[in-house]
Structure formats: structure tokens, C-alpha cells
PDB file of C-alpha atoms in Angstrom:
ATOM      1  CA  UNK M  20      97.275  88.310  90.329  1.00  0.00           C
ATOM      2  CA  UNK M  21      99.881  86.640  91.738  1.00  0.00           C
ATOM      3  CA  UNK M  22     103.154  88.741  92.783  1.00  0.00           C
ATOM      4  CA  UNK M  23     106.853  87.751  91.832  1.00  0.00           C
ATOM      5  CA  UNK M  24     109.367  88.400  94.319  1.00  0.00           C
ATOM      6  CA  UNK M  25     112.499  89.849  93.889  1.00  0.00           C
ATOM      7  CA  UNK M  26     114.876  88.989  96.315  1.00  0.00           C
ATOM      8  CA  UNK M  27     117.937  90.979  95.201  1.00  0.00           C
ATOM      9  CA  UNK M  28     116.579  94.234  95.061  1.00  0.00           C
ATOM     10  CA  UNK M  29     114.616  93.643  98.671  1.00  0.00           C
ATOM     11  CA  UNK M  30     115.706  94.407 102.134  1.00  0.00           C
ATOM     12  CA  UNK M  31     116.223  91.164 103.986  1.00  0.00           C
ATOM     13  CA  UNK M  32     113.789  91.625 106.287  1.00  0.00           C
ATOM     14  CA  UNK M  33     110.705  92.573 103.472  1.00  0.00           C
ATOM     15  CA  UNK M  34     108.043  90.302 103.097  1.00  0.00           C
ATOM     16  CA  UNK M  35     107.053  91.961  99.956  1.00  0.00           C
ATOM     17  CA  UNK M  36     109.124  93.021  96.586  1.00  0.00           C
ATOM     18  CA  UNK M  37     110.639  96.391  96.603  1.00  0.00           C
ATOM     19  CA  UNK M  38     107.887  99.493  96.024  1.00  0.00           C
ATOM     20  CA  UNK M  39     107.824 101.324  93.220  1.00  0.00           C
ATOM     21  CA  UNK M  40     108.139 105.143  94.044  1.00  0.00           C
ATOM     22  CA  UNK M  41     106.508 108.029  92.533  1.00  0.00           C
ATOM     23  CA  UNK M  42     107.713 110.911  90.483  1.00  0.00           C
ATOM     24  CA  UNK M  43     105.156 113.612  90.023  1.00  0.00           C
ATOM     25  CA  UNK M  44     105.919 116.336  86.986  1.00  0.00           C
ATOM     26  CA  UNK M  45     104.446 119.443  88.036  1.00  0.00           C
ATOM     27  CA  UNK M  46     107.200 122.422  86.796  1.00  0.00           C
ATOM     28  CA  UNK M  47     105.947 123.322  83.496  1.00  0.00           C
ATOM     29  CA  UNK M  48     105.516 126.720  82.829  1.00  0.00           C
ATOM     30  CA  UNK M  49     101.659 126.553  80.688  1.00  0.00           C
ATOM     31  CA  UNK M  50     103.057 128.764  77.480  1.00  0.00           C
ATOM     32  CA  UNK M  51     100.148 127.724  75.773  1.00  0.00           C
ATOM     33  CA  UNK M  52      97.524 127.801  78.795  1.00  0.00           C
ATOM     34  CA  UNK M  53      98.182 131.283  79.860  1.00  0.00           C
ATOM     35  CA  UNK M  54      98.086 130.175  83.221  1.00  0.00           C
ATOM     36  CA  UNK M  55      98.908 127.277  85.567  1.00  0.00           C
ATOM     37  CA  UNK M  56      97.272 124.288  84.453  1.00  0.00           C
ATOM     38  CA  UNK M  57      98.302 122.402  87.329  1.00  0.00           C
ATOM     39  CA  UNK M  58      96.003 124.789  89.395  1.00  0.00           C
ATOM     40  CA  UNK M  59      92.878 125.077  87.383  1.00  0.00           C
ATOM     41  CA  UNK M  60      89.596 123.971  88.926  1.00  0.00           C
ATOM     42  CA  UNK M  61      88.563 120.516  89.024  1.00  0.00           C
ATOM     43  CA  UNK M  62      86.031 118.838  90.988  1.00  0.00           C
ATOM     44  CA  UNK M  63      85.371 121.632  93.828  1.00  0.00           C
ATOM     45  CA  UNK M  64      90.077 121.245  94.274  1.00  0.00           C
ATOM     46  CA  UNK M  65      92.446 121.441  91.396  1.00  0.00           C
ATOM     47  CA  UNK M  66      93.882 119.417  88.522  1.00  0.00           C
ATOM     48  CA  UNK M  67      97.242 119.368  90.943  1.00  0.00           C
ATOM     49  CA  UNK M  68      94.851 117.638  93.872  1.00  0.00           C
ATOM     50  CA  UNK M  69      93.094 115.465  91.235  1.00  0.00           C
ATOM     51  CA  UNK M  70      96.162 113.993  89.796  1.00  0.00           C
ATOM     52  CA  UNK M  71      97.519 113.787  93.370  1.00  0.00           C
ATOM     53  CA  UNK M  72      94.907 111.860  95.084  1.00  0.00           C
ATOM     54  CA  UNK M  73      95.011 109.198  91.779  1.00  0.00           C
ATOM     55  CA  UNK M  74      98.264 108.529  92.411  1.00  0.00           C
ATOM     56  CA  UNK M  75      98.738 108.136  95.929  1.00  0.00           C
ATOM     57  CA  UNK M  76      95.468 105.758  96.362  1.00  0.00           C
ATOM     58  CA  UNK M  77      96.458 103.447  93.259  1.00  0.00           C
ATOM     59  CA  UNK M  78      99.723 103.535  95.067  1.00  0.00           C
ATOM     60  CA  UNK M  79      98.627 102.826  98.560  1.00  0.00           C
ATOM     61  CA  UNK M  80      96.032 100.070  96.400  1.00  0.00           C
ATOM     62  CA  UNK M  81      98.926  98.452  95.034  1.00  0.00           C
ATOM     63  CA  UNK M  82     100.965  98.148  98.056  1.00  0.00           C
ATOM     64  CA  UNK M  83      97.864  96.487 100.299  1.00  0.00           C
ATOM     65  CA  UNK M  84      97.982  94.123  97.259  1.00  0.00           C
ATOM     66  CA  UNK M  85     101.539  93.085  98.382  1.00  0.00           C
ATOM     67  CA  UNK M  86     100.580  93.046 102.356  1.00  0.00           C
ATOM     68  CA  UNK M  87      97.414  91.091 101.172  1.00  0.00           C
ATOM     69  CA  UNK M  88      99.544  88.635  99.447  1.00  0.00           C
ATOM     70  CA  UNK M  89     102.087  88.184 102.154  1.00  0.00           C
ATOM     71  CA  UNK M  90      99.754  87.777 105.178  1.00  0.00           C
ATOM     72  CA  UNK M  91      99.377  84.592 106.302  1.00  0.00           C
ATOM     73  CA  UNK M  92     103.296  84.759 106.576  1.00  0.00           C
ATOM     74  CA  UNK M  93     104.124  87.602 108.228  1.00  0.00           C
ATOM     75  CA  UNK M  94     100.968  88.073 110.965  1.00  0.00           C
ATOM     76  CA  UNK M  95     100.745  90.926 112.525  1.00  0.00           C
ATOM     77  CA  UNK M  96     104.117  92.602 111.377  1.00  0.00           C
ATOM     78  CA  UNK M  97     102.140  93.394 107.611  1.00  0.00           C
ATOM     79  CA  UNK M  98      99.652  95.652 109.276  1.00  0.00           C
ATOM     80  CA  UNK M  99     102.265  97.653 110.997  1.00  0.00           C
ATOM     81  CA  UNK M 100     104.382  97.710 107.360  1.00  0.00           C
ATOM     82  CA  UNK M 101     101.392  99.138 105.685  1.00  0.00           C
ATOM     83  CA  UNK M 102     100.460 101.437 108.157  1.00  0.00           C
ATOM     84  CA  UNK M 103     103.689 102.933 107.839  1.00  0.00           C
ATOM     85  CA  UNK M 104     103.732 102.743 104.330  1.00  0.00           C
ATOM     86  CA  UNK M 105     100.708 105.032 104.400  1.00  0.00           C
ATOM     87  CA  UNK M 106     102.428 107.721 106.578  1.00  0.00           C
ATOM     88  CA  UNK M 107     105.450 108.100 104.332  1.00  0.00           C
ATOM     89  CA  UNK M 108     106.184 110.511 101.799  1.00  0.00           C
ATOM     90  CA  UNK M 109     109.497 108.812 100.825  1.00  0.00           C
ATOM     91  CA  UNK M 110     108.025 106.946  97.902  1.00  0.00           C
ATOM     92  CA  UNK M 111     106.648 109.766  96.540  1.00  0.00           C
ATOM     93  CA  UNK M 112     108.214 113.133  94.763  1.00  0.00           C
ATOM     94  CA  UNK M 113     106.691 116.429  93.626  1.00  0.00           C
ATOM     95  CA  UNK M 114     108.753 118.358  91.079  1.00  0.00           C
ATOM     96  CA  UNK M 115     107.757 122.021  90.891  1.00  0.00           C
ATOM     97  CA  UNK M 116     109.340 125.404  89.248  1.00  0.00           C
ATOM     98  CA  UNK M 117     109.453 129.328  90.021  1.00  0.00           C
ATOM     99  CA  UNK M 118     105.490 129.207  88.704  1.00  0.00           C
ATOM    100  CA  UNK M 119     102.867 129.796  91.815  1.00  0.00           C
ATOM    101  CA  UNK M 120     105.828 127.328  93.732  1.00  0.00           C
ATOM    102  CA  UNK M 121     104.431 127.666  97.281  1.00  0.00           C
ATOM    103  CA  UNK M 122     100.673 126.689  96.269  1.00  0.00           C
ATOM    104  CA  UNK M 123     102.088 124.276  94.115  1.00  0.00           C
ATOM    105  CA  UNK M 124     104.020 122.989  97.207  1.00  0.00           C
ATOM    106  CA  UNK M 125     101.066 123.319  99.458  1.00  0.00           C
ATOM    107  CA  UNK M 126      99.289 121.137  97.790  1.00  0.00           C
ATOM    108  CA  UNK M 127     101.587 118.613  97.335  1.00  0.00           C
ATOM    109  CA  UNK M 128     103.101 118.831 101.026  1.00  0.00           C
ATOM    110  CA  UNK M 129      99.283 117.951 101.873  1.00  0.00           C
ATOM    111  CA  UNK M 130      98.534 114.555  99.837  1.00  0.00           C
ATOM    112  CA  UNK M 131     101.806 113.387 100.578  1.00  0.00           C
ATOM    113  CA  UNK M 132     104.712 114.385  98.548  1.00  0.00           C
ATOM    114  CA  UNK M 133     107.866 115.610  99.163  1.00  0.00           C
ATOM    115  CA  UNK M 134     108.925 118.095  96.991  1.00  0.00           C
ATOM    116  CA  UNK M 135     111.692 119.126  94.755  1.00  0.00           C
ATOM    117  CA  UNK M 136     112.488 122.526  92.801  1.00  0.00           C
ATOM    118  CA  UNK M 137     113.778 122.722  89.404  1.00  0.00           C
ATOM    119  CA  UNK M 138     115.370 126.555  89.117  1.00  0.00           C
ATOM    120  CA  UNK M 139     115.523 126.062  85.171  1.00  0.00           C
ATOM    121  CA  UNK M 140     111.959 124.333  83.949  1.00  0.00           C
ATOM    122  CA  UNK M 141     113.029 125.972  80.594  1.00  0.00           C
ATOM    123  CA  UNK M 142     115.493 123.276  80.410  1.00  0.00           C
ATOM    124  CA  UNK M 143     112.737 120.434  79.788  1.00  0.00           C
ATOM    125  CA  UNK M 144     110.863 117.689  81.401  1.00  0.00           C
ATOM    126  CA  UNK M 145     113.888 116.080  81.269  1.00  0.00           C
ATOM    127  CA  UNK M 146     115.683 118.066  83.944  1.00  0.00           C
ATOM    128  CA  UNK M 147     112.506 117.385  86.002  1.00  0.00           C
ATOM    129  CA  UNK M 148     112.446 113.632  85.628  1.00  0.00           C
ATOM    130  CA  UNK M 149     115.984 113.486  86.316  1.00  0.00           C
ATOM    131  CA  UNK M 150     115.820 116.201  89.736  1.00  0.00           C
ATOM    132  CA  UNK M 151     112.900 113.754  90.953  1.00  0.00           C
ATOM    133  CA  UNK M 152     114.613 110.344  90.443  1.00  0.00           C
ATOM    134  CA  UNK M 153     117.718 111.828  91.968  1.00  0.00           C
ATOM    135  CA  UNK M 154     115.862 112.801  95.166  1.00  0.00           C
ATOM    136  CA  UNK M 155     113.753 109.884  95.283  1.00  0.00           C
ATOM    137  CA  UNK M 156     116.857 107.273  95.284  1.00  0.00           C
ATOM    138  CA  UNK M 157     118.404 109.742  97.732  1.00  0.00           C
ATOM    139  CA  UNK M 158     115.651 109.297 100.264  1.00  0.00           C
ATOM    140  CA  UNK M 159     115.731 105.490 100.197  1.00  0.00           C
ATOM    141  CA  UNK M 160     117.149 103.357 102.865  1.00  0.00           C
ATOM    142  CA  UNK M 161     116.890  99.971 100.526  1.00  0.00           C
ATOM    143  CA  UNK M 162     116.525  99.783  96.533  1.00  0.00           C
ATOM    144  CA  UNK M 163     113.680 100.233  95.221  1.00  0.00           C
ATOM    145  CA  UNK M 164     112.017  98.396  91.966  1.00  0.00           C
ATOM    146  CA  UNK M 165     111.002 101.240  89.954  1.00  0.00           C
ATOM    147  CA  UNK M 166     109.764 104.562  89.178  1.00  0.00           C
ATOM    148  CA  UNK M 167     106.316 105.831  88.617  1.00  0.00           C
ATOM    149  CA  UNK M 168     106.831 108.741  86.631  1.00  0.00           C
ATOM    150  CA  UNK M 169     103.280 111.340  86.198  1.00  0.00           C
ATOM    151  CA  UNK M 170     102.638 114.273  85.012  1.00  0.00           C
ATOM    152  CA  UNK M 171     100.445 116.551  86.486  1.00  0.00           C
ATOM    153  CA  UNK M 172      97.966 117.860  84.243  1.00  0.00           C
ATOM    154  CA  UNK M 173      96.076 114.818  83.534  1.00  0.00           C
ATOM    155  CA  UNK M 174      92.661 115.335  85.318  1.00  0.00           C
ATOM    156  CA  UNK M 175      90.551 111.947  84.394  1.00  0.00           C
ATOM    157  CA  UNK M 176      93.735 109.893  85.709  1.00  0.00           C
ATOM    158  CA  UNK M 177      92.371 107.442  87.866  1.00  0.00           C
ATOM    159  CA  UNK M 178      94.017 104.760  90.755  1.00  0.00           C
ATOM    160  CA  UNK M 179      92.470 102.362  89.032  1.00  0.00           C
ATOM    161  CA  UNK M 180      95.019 103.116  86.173  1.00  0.00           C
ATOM    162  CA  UNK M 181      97.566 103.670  88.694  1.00  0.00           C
ATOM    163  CA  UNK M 182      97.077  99.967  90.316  1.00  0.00           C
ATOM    164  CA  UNK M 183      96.916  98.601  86.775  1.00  0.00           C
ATOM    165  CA  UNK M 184     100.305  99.538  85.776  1.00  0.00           C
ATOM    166  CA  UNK M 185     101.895  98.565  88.661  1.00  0.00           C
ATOM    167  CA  UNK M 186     100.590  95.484  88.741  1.00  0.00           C
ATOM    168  CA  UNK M 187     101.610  94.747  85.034  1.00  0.00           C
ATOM    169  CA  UNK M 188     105.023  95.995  86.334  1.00  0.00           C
ATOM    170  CA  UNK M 189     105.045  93.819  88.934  1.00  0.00           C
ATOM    171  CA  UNK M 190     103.490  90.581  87.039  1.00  0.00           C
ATOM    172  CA  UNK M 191     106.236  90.651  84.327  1.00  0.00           C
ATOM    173  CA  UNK M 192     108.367  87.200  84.152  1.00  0.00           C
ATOM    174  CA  UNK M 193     111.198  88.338  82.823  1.00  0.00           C
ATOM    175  CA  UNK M 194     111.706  91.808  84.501  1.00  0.00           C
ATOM    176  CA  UNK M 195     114.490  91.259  86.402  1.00  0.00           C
ATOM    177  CA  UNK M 196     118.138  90.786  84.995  1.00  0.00           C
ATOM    178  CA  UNK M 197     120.873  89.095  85.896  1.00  0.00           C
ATOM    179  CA  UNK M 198     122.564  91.974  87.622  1.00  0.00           C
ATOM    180  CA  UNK M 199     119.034  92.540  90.240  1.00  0.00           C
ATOM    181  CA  UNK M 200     118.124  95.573  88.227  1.00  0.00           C
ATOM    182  CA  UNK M 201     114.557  95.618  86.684  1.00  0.00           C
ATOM    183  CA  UNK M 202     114.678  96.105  82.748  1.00  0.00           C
ATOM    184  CA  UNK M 203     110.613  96.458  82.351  1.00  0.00           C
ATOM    185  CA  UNK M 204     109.154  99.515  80.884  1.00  0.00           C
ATOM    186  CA  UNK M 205     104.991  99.588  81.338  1.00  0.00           C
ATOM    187  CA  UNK M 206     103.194 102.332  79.048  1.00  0.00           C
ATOM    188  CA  UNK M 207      99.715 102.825  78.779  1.00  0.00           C
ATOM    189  CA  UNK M 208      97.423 103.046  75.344  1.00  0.00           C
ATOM    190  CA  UNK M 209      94.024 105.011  75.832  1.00  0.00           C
ATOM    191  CA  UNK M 210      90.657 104.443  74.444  1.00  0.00           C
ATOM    192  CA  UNK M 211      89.617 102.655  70.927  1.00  0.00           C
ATOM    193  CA  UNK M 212      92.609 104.792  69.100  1.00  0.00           C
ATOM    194  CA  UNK M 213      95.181 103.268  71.892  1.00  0.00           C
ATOM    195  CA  UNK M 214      97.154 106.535  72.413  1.00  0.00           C
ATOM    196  CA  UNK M 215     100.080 106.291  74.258  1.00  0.00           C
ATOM    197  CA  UNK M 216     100.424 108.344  77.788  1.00  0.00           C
ATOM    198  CA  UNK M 217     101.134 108.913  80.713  1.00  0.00           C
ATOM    199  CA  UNK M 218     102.036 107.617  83.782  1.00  0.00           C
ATOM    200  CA  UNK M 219     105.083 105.368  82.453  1.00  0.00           C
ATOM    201  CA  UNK M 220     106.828 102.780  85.330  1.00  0.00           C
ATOM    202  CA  UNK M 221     110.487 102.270  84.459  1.00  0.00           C
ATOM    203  CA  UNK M 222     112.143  98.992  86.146  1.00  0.00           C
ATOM    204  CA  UNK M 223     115.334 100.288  88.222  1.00  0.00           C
ATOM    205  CA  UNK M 224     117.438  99.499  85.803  1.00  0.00           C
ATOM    206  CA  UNK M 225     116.900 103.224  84.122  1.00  0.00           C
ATOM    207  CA  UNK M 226     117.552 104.888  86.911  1.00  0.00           C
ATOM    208  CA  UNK M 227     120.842 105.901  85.821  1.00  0.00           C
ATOM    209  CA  UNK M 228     119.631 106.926  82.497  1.00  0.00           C
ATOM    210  CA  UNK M 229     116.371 108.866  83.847  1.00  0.00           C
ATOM    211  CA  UNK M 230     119.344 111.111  85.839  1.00  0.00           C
ATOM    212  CA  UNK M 231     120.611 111.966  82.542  1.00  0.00           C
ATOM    213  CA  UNK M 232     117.590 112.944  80.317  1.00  0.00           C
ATOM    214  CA  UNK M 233     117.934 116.448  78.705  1.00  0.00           C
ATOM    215  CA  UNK M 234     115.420 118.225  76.807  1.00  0.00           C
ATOM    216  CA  UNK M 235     111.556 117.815  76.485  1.00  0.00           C
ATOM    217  CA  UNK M 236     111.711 114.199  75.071  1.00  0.00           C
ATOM    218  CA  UNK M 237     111.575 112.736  79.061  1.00  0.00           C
ATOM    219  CA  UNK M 238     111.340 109.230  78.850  1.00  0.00           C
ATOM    220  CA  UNK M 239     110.458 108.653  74.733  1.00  0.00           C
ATOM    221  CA  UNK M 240     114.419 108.940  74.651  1.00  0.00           C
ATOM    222  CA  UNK M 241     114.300 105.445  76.421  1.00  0.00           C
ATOM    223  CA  UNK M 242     111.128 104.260  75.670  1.00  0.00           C
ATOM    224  CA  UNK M 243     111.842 104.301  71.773  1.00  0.00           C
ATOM    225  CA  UNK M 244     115.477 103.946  72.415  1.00  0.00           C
ATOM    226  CA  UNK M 245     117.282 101.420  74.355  1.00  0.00           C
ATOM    227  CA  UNK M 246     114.765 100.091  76.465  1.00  0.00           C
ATOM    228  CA  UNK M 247     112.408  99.823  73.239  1.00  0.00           C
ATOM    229  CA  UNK M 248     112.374  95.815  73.451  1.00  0.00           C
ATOM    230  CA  UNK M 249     111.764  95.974  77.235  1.00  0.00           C
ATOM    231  CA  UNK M 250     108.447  97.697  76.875  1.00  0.00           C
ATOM    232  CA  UNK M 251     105.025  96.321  77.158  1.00  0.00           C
ATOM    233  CA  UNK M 252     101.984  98.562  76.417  1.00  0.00           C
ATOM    234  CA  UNK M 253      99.233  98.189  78.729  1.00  0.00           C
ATOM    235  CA  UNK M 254      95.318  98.919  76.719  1.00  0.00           C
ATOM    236  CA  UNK M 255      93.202 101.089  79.010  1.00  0.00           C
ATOM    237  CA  UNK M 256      90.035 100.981  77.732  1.00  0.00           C
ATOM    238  CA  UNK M 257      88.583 104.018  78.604  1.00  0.00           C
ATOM    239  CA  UNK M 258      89.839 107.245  77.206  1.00  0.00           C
ATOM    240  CA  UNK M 259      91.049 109.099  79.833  1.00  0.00           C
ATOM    241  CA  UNK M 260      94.664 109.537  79.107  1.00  0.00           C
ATOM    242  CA  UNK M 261      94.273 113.361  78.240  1.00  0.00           C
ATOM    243  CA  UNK M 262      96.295 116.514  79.629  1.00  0.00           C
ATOM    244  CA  UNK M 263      95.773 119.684  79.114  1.00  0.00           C
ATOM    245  CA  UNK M 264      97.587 122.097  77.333  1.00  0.00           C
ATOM    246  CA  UNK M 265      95.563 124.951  75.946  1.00  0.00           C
ATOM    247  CA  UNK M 266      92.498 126.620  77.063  1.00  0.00           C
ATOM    248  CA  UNK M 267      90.790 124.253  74.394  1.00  0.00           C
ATOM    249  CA  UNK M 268      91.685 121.306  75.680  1.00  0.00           C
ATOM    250  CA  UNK M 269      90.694 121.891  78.947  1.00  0.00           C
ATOM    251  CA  UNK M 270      87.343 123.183  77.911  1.00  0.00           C
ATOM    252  CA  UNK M 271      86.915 119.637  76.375  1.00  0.00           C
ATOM    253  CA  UNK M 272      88.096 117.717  78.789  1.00  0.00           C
ATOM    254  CA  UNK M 273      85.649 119.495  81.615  1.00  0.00           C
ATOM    255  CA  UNK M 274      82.841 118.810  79.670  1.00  0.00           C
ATOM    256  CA  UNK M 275      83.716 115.228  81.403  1.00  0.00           C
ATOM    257  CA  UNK M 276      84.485 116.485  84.899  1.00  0.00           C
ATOM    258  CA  UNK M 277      81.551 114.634  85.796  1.00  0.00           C
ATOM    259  CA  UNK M 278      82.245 111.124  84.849  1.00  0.00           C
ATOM    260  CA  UNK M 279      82.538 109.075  87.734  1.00  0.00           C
ATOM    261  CA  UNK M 280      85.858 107.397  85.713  1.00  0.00           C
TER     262      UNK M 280
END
């Protein structure tokens, strides 16, 4: 798949388009669990490590893509981008609440995130999505393209998925505006029923608006909204877009902890 450059919204010295940075959902409280979710067992770790590790290595996938790409121009000076890229938490933020917060941070400290606290979880995802897009433009030195946003109690994500929907981010003719500022919107639709999920990539464009979410809506408010015409819904065929919410639904999804997904 061939990648588009976008010069405005690189540093001058990138050989590659701007990265799209990470922001992980992980402060919901689990009313209807009983417990945290985020730290239930999964594959010998936890849900928080699964979703972790699936996000980080479709990251990582997608940026060797770039480097890949970009190669035979730049030599040498790729290999020591990417190496760096692989050491840096920048691109990549945890948002947690008052609920088991230094586990919660352990874990997240360890595969790579940096990690923000939201004191009032009861306020909504939104007040998460908009704590972790304020710290992750805060940590930037140059613009980035767009935002990755997860949640964190989705088990059978994979990086596969992860790679996917960057790359349809990335692959999109028309994504960038005449101002530099990414309009696209990529949303996934799981299994033969095509459910929507989760993790959505808003173009930088939506920064602004992701700092100002309120409630539990998150990012429907822009995805149905004003950004409705800038979407494009990606089909993953397997169905693996589930999270887990009651004690139900995680007894049905670990009758597939097995899967090799």
C-alpha cells in the first residue's frame, strides 16, 4: 500500500508523514463488572496487557511500514528513526482513574505508555478522551496526523486490526484539507453483522473538538455529527470487536481466549 505524504503537517527533516499517536481509555469504573475489567485475567497477563501489547505492535507495524517505504531515500538515518521510535512513549497515552491506579499504571508504564489521571471518571469517557489528547499534543515536538483512540477492555483486539486502520487512515486521498489538518475519521465494523467499535483514528483536524467532549458519548458526538461525511468504515472480518462489560460478557468472550486471532 502505497503511503501519501503530508508535507504540512511533517517536520522538515521527516522522511515519513506525521505518526499517528495513541490514546488508551482505561478509567472506567466497571459498575456493571463488579470489579476492574481492565485487570481480569487473560492469557497467563491481563485484559489491560492484552489490549496494550495490540496496540503498541500494530503501532510499531505501521510505523516500519513508513521506514520501509522511505528507505532507499534516507539510508541509514531510517534505522536510527525507527529505533527511536520504538523507545518512545510520546506517541502513546494511558488514561486511568482512582480504581486500582498504581497497577493500572504499572502496567501501562511497562508496555510503553505514559500515563494520565482523570480525578472525575464519573464525568464520562469524554473527559478521558479529552485529558489524553490534551497530554498527547502537549508532549509533541512537531504535529502529529492523528489520534488512535482505544479502549481498554477489548481482549481479542489484535495489531493486525491496529495496522489496518492506520493504514486506511493513512491511504485516504482526500484526508488532508486545505488548512494541513487531516479531516478523516476510520471506524471499524466487526464480523458478518458489521458492528461498529473500537479503536476509532481521528485525522488532526478533531483535535480541538476531542478536548471538548463531555459525557459518555466520546467520539459518536463527532462521528455521527460533524465529521459524519468524513468517515469511512473499515469491515473486519472476524468478530473480535467485543469488550466487556458484565461478568457475562466476559464469560463469553473467554470461551475464545484461545483463538490464535
Amino acid at each position: 500500500m502505497k503511503l501519501r505524504e503530508s508535507a504540512p503537517t511533517g517536520s522538515a527533516h521527516s522522511p515519513f508523514v506525521s505518526p499517528v499517536g495513541i490514546v488508551l481509555l482505561a478509567a472506567g469504573q466497571s459498575k456493571r463488572m463488579g470489579v476492574n475489567k481492565q485487570l481480569l485475567p487473560w492469557k497467563g497477563k491481563t485484559v489491560l496487557h492484552t489490549v496494550c501489547r495490540a496496540l503498541r505492535e500494530g503501532w510499531l507495524s505501521s510505523m516500519e511500514e513508513q521506514f520501509v517505504e522511505h528507505q532507499s531515500v534516507e539510508g541509514e538515518s531510517i534505522n536510527r528513526d525507527l529505533s527511536n521510535h520504538r523507545k518512545r512513549n510520546k506517541y502513546c497515552i494511558g488514561v486511568i482513574g482512582r480504581c486500582d491506579s498504581q497497577a493500572m499504571q504499572s502496567i501501562l508504564e511497562e508496555q510503553g505508555f505514559l500515563v494520565t489521571r482523570n480525578e472525575r471518571p464519573e464525568d464520562g469517557q469524554g473527559s478521558s478522551i479529552a485529558l489524553g489528547v490534551e497530554r498527547l499534543v502537549a508532549e509533541q515536538d512537531d504535529p502529529l496526523d492523528g489520534v488512535l483512540c482505544s479502549v481498554a477492555d477489548q481482549p481479542l483486539l489484535t495489531p493486525i486490526v491496529v495496522r489496518q486502520l492506520i493504514a486506511t487512515f493513512r491511504s485516504n486521498p482526500n484526508r488532508v484539507d486545505g488548512d494541513g489538518l487531516c479531516r478523516s475519521i476510520v471506524v471499524p465494523l466487526y464480523g458478518p453483522s458489521r458492528r461498529i467499535g473500537n479503536p476509532v483514528v481521528f485525522g488532526s483536524y478533531w483535535f480541538d473538538a476531542l478536548r471538548h467532549i463531555e459525557g459518555d458519548q466520546g467520539g459518536k458526538t463527532i462521528i455521527h455529527g460533524p465529521g459524519k461525511e468524513y468517515v469511512q468504515y473499515v469491515w473486519i472480518s472476524d468478530d473480535i470487536g467485543d469488550d466487556v462489560d458484565t461478568p457475562e460478557d466476559f464469560q463469553r468472550i473467554r470461551n475464545r481466549e484461545s483463538e490464535d486471532v
